[in-house]
mmCIF file of C-alpha atoms and ligand atoms in Angstrom:
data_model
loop_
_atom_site.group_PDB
_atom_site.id
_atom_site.type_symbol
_atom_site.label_atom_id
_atom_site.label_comp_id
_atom_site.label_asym_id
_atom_site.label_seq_id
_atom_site.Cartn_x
_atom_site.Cartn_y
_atom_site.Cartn_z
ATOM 1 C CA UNK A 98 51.941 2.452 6.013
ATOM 2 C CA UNK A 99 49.312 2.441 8.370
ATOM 3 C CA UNK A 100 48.113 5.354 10.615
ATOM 4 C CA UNK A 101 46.525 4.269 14.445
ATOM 5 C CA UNK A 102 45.012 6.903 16.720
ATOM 6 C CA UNK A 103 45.006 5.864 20.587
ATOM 7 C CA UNK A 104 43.190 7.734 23.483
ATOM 8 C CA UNK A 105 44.706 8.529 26.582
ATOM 9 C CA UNK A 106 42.306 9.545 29.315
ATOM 10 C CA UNK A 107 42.203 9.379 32.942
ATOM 11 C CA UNK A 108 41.890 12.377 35.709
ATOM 12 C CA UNK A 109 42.698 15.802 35.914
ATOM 13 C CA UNK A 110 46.637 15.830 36.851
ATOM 14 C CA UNK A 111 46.667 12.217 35.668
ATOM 15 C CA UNK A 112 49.721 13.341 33.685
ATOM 16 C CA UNK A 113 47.895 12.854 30.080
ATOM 17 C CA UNK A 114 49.308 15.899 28.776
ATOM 18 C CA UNK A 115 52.871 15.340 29.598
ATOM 19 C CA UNK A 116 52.599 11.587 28.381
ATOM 20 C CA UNK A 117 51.789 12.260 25.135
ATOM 21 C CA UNK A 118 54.454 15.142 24.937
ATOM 22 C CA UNK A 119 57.191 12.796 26.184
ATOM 23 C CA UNK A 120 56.207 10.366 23.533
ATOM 24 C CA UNK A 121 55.610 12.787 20.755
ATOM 25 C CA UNK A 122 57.898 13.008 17.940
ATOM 26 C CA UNK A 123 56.039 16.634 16.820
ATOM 27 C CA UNK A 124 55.477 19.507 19.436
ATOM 28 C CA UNK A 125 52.242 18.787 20.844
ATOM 29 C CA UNK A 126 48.860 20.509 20.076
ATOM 30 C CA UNK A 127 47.706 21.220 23.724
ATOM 31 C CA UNK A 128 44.519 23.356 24.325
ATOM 32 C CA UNK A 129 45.017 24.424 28.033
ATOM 33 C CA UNK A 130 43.117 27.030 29.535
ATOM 34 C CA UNK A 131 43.374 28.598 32.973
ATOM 35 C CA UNK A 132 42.187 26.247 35.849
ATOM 36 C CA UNK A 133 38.752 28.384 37.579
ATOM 37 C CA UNK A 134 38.979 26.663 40.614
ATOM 38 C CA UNK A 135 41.997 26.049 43.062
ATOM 39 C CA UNK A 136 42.195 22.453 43.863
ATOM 40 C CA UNK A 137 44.329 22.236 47.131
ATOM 41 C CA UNK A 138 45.701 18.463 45.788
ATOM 42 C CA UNK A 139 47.556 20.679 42.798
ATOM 43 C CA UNK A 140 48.505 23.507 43.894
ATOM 44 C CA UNK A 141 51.147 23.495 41.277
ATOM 45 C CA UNK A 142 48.575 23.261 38.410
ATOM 46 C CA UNK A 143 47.067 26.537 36.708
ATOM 47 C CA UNK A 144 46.409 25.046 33.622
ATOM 48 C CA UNK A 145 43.544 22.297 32.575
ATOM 49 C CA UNK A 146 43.089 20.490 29.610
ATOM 50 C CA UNK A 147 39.925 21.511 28.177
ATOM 51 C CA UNK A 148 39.898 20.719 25.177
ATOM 52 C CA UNK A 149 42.482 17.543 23.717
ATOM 53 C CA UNK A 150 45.968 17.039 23.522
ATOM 54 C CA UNK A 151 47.298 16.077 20.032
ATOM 55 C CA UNK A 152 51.063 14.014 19.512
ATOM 56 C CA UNK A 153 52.246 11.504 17.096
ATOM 57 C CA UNK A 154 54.600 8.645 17.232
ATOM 58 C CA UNK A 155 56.291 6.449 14.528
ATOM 59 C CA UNK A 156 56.417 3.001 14.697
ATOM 60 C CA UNK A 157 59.675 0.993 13.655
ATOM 61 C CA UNK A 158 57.703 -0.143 10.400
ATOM 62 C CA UNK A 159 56.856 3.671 9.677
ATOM 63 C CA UNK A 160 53.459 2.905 11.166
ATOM 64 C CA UNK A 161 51.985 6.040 12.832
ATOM 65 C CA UNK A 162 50.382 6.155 15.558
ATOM 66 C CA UNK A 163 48.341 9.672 16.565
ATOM 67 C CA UNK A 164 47.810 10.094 20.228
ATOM 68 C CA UNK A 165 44.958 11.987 21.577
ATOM 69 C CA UNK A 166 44.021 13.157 25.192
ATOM 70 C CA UNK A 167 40.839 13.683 26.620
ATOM 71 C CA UNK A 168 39.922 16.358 28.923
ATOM 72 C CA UNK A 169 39.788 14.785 32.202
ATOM 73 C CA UNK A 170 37.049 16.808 33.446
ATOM 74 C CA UNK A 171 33.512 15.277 33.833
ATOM 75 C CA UNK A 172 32.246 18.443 32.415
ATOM 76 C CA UNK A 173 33.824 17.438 29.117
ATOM 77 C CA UNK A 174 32.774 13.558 29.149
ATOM 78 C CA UNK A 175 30.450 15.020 25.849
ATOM 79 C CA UNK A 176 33.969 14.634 24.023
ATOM 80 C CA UNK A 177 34.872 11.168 25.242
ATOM 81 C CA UNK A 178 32.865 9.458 22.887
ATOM 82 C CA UNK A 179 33.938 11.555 19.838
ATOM 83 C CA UNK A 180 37.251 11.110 20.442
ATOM 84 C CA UNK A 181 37.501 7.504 20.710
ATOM 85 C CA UNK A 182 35.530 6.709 17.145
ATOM 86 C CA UNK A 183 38.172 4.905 15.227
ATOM 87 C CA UNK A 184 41.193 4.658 18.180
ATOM 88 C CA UNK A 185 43.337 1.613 18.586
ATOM 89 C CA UNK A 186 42.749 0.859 22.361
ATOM 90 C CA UNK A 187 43.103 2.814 25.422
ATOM 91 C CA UNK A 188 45.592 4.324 27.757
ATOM 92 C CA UNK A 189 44.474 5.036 31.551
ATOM 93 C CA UNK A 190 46.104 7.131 33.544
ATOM 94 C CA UNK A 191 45.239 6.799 37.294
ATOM 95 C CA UNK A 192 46.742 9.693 39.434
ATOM 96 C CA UNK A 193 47.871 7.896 43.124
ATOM 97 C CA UNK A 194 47.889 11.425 44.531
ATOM 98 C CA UNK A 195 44.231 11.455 44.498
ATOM 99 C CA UNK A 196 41.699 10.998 47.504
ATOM 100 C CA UNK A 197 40.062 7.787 46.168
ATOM 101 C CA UNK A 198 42.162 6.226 43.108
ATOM 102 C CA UNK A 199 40.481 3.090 42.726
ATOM 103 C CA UNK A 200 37.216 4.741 42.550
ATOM 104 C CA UNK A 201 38.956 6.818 39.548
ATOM 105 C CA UNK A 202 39.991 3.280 38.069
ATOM 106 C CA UNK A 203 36.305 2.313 38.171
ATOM 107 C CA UNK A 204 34.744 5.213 37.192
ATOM 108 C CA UNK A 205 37.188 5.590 34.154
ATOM 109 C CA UNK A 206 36.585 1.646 33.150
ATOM 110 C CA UNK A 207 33.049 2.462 33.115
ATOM 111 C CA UNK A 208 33.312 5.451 31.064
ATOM 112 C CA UNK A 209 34.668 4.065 28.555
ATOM 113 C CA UNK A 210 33.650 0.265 28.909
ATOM 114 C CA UNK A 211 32.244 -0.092 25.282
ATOM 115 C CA UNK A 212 35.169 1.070 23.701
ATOM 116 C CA UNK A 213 37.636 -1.135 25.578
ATOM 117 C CA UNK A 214 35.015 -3.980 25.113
ATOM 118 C CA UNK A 215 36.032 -3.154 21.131
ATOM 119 C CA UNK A 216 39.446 -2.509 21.412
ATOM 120 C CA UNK A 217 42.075 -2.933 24.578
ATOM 121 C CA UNK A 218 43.000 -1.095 27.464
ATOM 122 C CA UNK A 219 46.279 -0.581 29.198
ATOM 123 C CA UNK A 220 46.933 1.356 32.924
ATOM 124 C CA UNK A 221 49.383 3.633 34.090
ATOM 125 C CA UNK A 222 49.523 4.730 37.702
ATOM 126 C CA UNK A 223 51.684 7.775 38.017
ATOM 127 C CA UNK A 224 52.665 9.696 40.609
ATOM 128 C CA UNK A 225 53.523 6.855 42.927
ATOM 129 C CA UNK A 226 56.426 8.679 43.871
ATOM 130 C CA UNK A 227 54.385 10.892 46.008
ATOM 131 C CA UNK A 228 52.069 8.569 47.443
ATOM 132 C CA UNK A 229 52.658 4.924 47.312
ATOM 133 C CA UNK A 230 49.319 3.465 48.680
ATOM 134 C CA UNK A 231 46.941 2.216 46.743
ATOM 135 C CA UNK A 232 49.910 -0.050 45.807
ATOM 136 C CA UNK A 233 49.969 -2.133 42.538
ATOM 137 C CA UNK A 234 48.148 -5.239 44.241
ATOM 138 C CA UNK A 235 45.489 -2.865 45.309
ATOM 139 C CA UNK A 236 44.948 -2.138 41.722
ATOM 140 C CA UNK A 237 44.975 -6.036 40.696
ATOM 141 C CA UNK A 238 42.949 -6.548 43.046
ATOM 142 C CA UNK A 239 40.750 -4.416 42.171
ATOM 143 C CA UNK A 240 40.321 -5.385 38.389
ATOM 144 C CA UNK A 241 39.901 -8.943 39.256
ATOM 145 C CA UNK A 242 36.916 -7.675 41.080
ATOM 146 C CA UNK A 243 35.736 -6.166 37.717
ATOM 147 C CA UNK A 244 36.584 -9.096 35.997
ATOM 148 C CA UNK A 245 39.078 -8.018 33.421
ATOM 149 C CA UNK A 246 42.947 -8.377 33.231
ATOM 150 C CA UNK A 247 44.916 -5.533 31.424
ATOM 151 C CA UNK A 248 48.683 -4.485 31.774
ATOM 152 C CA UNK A 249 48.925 -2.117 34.594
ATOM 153 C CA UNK A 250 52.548 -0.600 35.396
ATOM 154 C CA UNK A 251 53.636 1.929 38.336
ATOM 155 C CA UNK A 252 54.786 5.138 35.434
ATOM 156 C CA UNK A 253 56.165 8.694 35.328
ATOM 157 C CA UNK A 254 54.576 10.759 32.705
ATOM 158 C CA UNK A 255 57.974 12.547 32.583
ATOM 159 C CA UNK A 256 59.618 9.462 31.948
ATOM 160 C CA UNK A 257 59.929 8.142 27.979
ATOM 161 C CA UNK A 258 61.467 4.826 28.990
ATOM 162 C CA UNK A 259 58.024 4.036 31.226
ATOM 163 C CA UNK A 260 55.266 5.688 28.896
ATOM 164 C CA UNK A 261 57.057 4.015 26.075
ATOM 165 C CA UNK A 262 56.203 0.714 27.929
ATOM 166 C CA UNK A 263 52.630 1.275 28.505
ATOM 167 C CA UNK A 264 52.249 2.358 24.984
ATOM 168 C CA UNK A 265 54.185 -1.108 24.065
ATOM 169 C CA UNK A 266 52.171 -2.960 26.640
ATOM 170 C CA UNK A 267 48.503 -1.722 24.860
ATOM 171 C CA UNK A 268 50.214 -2.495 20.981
ATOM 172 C CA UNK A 269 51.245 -5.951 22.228
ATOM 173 C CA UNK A 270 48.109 -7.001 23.092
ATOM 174 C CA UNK A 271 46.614 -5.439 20.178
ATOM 175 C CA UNK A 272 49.343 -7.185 17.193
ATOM 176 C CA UNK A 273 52.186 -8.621 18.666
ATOM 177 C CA UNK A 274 53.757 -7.373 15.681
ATOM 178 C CA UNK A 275 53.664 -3.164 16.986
ATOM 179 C CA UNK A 276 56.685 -1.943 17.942
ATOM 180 C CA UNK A 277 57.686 1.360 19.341
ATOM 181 C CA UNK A 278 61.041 2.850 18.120
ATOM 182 C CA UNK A 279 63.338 3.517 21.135
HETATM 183 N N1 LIG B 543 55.919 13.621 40.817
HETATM 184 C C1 LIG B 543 55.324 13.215 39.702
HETATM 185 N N2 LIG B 543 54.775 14.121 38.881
HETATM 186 C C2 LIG B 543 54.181 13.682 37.750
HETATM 187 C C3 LIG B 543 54.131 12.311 37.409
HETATM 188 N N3 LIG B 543 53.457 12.182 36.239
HETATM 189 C C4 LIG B 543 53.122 13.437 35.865
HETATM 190 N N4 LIG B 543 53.550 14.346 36.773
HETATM 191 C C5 LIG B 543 53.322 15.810 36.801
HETATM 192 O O1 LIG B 543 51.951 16.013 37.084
HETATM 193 C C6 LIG B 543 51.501 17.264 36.558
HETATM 194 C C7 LIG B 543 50.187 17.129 35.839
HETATM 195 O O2 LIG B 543 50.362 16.500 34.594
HETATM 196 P P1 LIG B 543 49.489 16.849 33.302
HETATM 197 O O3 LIG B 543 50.172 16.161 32.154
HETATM 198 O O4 LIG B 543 49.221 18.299 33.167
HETATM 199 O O5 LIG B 543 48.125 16.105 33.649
HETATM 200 P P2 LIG B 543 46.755 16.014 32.806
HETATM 201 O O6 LIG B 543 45.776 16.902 33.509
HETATM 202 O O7 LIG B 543 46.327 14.572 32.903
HETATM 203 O O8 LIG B 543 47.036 16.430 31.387
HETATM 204 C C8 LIG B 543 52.656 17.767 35.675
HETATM 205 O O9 LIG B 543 53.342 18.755 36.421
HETATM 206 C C9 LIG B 543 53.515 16.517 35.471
HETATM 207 O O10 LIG B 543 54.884 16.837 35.268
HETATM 208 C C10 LIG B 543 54.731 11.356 38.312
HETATM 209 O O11 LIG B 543 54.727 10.133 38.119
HETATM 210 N N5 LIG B 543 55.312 11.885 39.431
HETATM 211 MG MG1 LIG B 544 46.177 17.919 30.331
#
């Protein structure tokens, strides 16, 4: 048996938190605290992520695979690089709702561009439902400008069935051997 850790990162209200407790087969270790500011994008959210969210999934070979989310904050970026010593590869999580998401897409790329150099990197745009532009072409478009190529799908954090595929996506091009039990 081997055990994996992967990162997910990406934005505050990205959806990392509920990602990793849709895919979790353990209740997740969250360390939320209440949000100091009032951002008028999410109204909805009184809780940040300040410190990391902690979940674990079993592959079909009895594989584990520990999933860990980074505060999104820039505040926190000290953590980022702590985190990531030893993961698998990388999950994005790119929040549409947001004033400039392919700025977010960059920024995060960067952030974390020696690690996915090292690893691999897979992208998950979520809350398309409430704003549809940037569309997925946008995004393509975008990372051909940067060069690189990774699996990028339209997701619902809420949703298993389309966090299960990004998390597939990212172990596929790691070992096509990975599989996720559905
Ligand atoms: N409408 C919609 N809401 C989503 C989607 N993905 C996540 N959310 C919601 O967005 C909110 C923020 O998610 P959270 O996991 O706390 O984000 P985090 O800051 O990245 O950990 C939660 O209320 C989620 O249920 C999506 O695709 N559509
Ligand atoms: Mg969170």
């Amino acid at each position: 048996m081997s055990q994996y850790k992967l990162i997910f990162t990406g934005p505050t209200g990205a959806g990392k938190t509920t990602a990793i407790a849709t895919l979790s087969e353990i209740p997740v270790v969250k360390t939320e605290a209440k949000s100091s500011y009032r951002n008028p994008r999410h109204e909805h959210k009184e809780t940040i992520t300040v410190g990391l969210d902690y979940g674990l999934v079993k592959l079909k070979n009895n594989d584990k695979i520990h999933l860990y989310g980074t505060p999104g904050q820039e505040r926190f970026d000290f953590m980022w690089e702590i985190l990531t010593e030893g993961g698998l590869g990388l999950i994005l999580l790119i929040d549409n709702t947001r004033v400039a998401p392919l700025e977010d897409l960059q920024f995060f790329l960067k952030a974390f561009d020696d690690f996915i150099k090292e690893t691999s990197v897979a992208i998950g745009v979520t809350r398309m439902d409430l704003n549809h532009k940037p569309a997925l072409a946008d995004y393509h478009r975008e990372l051909r400008t940067l060069g690189i190529n990774p699996p990028i799908f339209d997701v619902d954090a809420r949703s298993k069935k389309d966090v299960s595929l990004l998390l597939q996506a990212l172990l596929y091009s790691l070992d096509p051997n990975l599989k996720v039990e559905r």
